[in-house]
Amino acid sequence: MKRLLKKVETLMAAATFAEAGDHETAREIMKEEKRSDKRDAARPTQRPRPGLRAS
């Protein structure tokens, strides 16, 4: 849920800059968002449960 809220916040900030005519800043904000998505995808979101490990 936190990731979704952060993404919406970033999108709204980029939209605000774009509406104000600062398109370059909006693009930079979106590039940062893509970079953070790639880092998040590399990390597993859940740890395996201890009871499900093979013995």
Short mmCIF file of N, CA and C in Angstrom, two decimals:
data_model
loop_
_atom_site.label_atom_id
_atom_site.label_comp_id
_atom_site.label_asym_id
_atom_site.label_seq_id
_atom_site.Cartn_x
_atom_site.Cartn_y
_atom_site.Cartn_z
N MET A 1 0.82 -1.19 0.00
CA MET A 1 0.00 0.00 0.00
C MET A 1 0.87 1.26 0.00
N LYS A 2 1.96 1.22 0.76
CA LYS A 2 2.85 2.38 0.82
C LYS A 2 3.46 2.67 -0.55
N ARG A 3 3.80 1.60 -1.28
CA ARG A 3 4.39 1.79 -2.62
C ARG A 3 3.41 2.46 -3.55
N LEU A 4 2.16 2.06 -3.47
CA LEU A 4 1.13 2.65 -4.31
C LEU A 4 0.95 4.13 -3.99
N LEU A 5 0.89 4.47 -2.73
CA LEU A 5 0.73 5.88 -2.34
C LEU A 5 1.94 6.71 -2.77
N LYS A 6 3.12 6.15 -2.65
CA LYS A 6 4.33 6.85 -3.08
C LYS A 6 4.31 7.08 -4.59
N LYS A 7 3.87 6.09 -5.35
CA LYS A 7 3.80 6.21 -6.80
C LYS A 7 2.81 7.29 -7.21
N VAL A 8 1.63 7.32 -6.56
CA VAL A 8 0.63 8.33 -6.86
C VAL A 8 1.17 9.72 -6.52
N GLU A 9 1.84 9.83 -5.39
CA GLU A 9 2.42 11.11 -4.98
C GLU A 9 3.44 11.60 -6.02
N THR A 10 4.28 10.69 -6.49
CA THR A 10 5.29 11.05 -7.49
C THR A 10 4.63 11.47 -8.80
N LEU A 11 3.60 10.74 -9.22
CA LEU A 11 2.90 11.07 -10.45
C LEU A 11 2.23 12.45 -10.35
N MET A 12 1.65 12.75 -9.20
CA MET A 12 0.99 14.05 -9.03
C MET A 12 2.01 15.19 -9.02
N ALA A 13 3.17 14.95 -8.44
CA ALA A 13 4.22 15.97 -8.44
C ALA A 13 4.70 16.23 -9.87
N ALA A 14 4.90 15.16 -10.63
CA ALA A 14 5.34 15.32 -12.02
C ALA A 14 4.27 16.04 -12.83
N ALA A 15 3.01 15.71 -12.61
CA ALA A 15 1.92 16.37 -13.34
C ALA A 15 1.87 17.86 -13.00
N THR A 16 2.12 18.19 -11.75
CA THR A 16 2.10 19.60 -11.34
C THR A 16 3.19 20.38 -12.05
N PHE A 17 4.39 19.83 -12.10
CA PHE A 17 5.48 20.51 -12.80
C PHE A 17 5.19 20.63 -14.29
N ALA A 18 4.62 19.58 -14.88
CA ALA A 18 4.30 19.61 -16.31
C ALA A 18 3.25 20.68 -16.61
N GLU A 19 2.22 20.79 -15.75
CA GLU A 19 1.19 21.80 -15.95
C GLU A 19 1.75 23.21 -15.84
N ALA A 20 2.76 23.38 -14.99
CA ALA A 20 3.37 24.69 -14.80
C ALA A 20 4.35 25.03 -15.92
N GLY A 21 4.57 24.08 -16.83
CA GLY A 21 5.45 24.33 -17.97
C GLY A 21 6.89 23.87 -17.76
N ASP A 22 7.17 23.26 -16.63
CA ASP A 22 8.52 22.78 -16.34
C ASP A 22 8.60 21.29 -16.70
N HIS A 23 8.62 21.03 -17.99
CA HIS A 23 8.55 19.65 -18.48
C HIS A 23 9.81 18.85 -18.14
N GLU A 24 10.95 19.50 -18.13
CA GLU A 24 12.20 18.79 -17.83
C GLU A 24 12.20 18.23 -16.40
N THR A 25 11.74 19.03 -15.46
CA THR A 25 11.67 18.56 -14.06
C THR A 25 10.68 17.40 -13.95
N ALA A 26 9.56 17.48 -14.65
CA ALA A 26 8.59 16.39 -14.63
C ALA A 26 9.22 15.10 -15.16
N ARG A 27 9.99 15.21 -16.22
CA ARG A 27 10.68 14.03 -16.77
C ARG A 27 11.68 13.45 -15.78
N GLU A 28 12.43 14.33 -15.09
CA GLU A 28 13.40 13.86 -14.10
C GLU A 28 12.71 13.13 -12.96
N ILE A 29 11.58 13.66 -12.51
CA ILE A 29 10.83 13.00 -11.44
C ILE A 29 10.40 11.61 -11.88
N MET A 30 9.93 11.50 -13.10
CA MET A 30 9.48 10.19 -13.60
C MET A 30 10.65 9.23 -13.78
N LYS A 31 11.81 9.73 -14.16
CA LYS A 31 13.00 8.86 -14.28
C LYS A 31 13.39 8.31 -12.92
N GLU A 32 13.33 9.15 -11.89
CA GLU A 32 13.65 8.69 -10.54
C GLU A 32 12.67 7.62 -10.09
N GLU A 33 11.41 7.77 -10.46
CA GLU A 33 10.39 6.78 -10.12
C GLU A 33 10.72 5.44 -10.76
N LYS A 34 11.12 5.45 -12.02
CA LYS A 34 11.46 4.20 -12.72
C LYS A 34 12.65 3.53 -12.07
N ARG A 35 13.65 4.32 -11.68
CA ARG A 35 14.83 3.75 -11.03
C ARG A 35 14.47 3.10 -9.71
N SER A 36 13.61 3.74 -8.92
CA SER A 36 13.24 3.15 -7.64
C SER A 36 12.41 1.88 -7.84
N ASP A 37 11.60 1.82 -8.91
CA ASP A 37 10.84 0.60 -9.20
C ASP A 37 11.77 -0.56 -9.50
N LYS A 38 12.83 -0.31 -10.23
CA LYS A 38 13.77 -1.38 -10.57
C LYS A 38 14.45 -1.90 -9.31
N ARG A 39 14.82 -1.01 -8.40
CA ARG A 39 15.45 -1.44 -7.16
C ARG A 39 14.48 -2.25 -6.31
N ASP A 40 13.22 -1.84 -6.25
CA ASP A 40 12.22 -2.58 -5.48
C ASP A 40 11.98 -3.96 -6.06
N ALA A 41 12.00 -4.09 -7.37
CA ALA A 41 11.76 -5.37 -8.02
C ALA A 41 12.88 -6.37 -7.73
N ALA A 42 14.08 -5.89 -7.47
CA ALA A 42 15.21 -6.77 -7.21
C ALA A 42 15.11 -7.40 -5.82
N ARG A 43 14.43 -6.74 -4.91
CA ARG A 43 14.28 -7.25 -3.56
C ARG A 43 13.01 -8.10 -3.44
N PRO A 44 13.09 -9.23 -2.78
CA PRO A 44 11.88 -10.03 -2.59
C PRO A 44 10.93 -9.29 -1.65
N THR A 45 9.64 -9.41 -1.88
CA THR A 45 8.67 -8.70 -1.05
C THR A 45 8.30 -9.48 0.19
N GLN A 46 8.43 -10.79 0.14
CA GLN A 46 8.09 -11.60 1.30
C GLN A 46 9.19 -12.61 1.57
N ARG A 47 9.39 -12.87 2.83
CA ARG A 47 10.36 -13.90 3.22
C ARG A 47 9.63 -15.23 3.29
N PRO A 48 10.33 -16.32 2.97
CA PRO A 48 9.67 -17.63 3.07
C PRO A 48 9.35 -17.96 4.52
N ARG A 49 8.27 -18.66 4.71
CA ARG A 49 7.90 -19.05 6.07
C ARG A 49 8.84 -20.14 6.56
N PRO A 50 9.24 -20.08 7.84
CA PRO A 50 10.18 -21.08 8.37
C PRO A 50 9.63 -22.50 8.29
N GLY A 51 8.34 -22.71 8.41
CA GLY A 51 7.77 -24.05 8.40
C GLY A 51 7.75 -24.69 7.01
N LEU A 52 8.00 -23.93 5.96
CA LEU A 52 7.92 -24.47 4.61
C LEU A 52 9.26 -24.85 4.02
N ARG A 53 10.31 -24.73 4.78
CA ARG A 53 11.65 -25.06 4.27
C ARG A 53 11.85 -26.57 4.21
N ALA A 54 12.59 -27.00 3.23
CA ALA A 54 12.90 -28.42 3.10
C ALA A 54 13.90 -28.84 4.16
N SER A 55 13.76 -30.04 4.66
CA SER A 55 14.67 -30.50 5.70
C SER A 55 15.83 -31.28 5.14
#
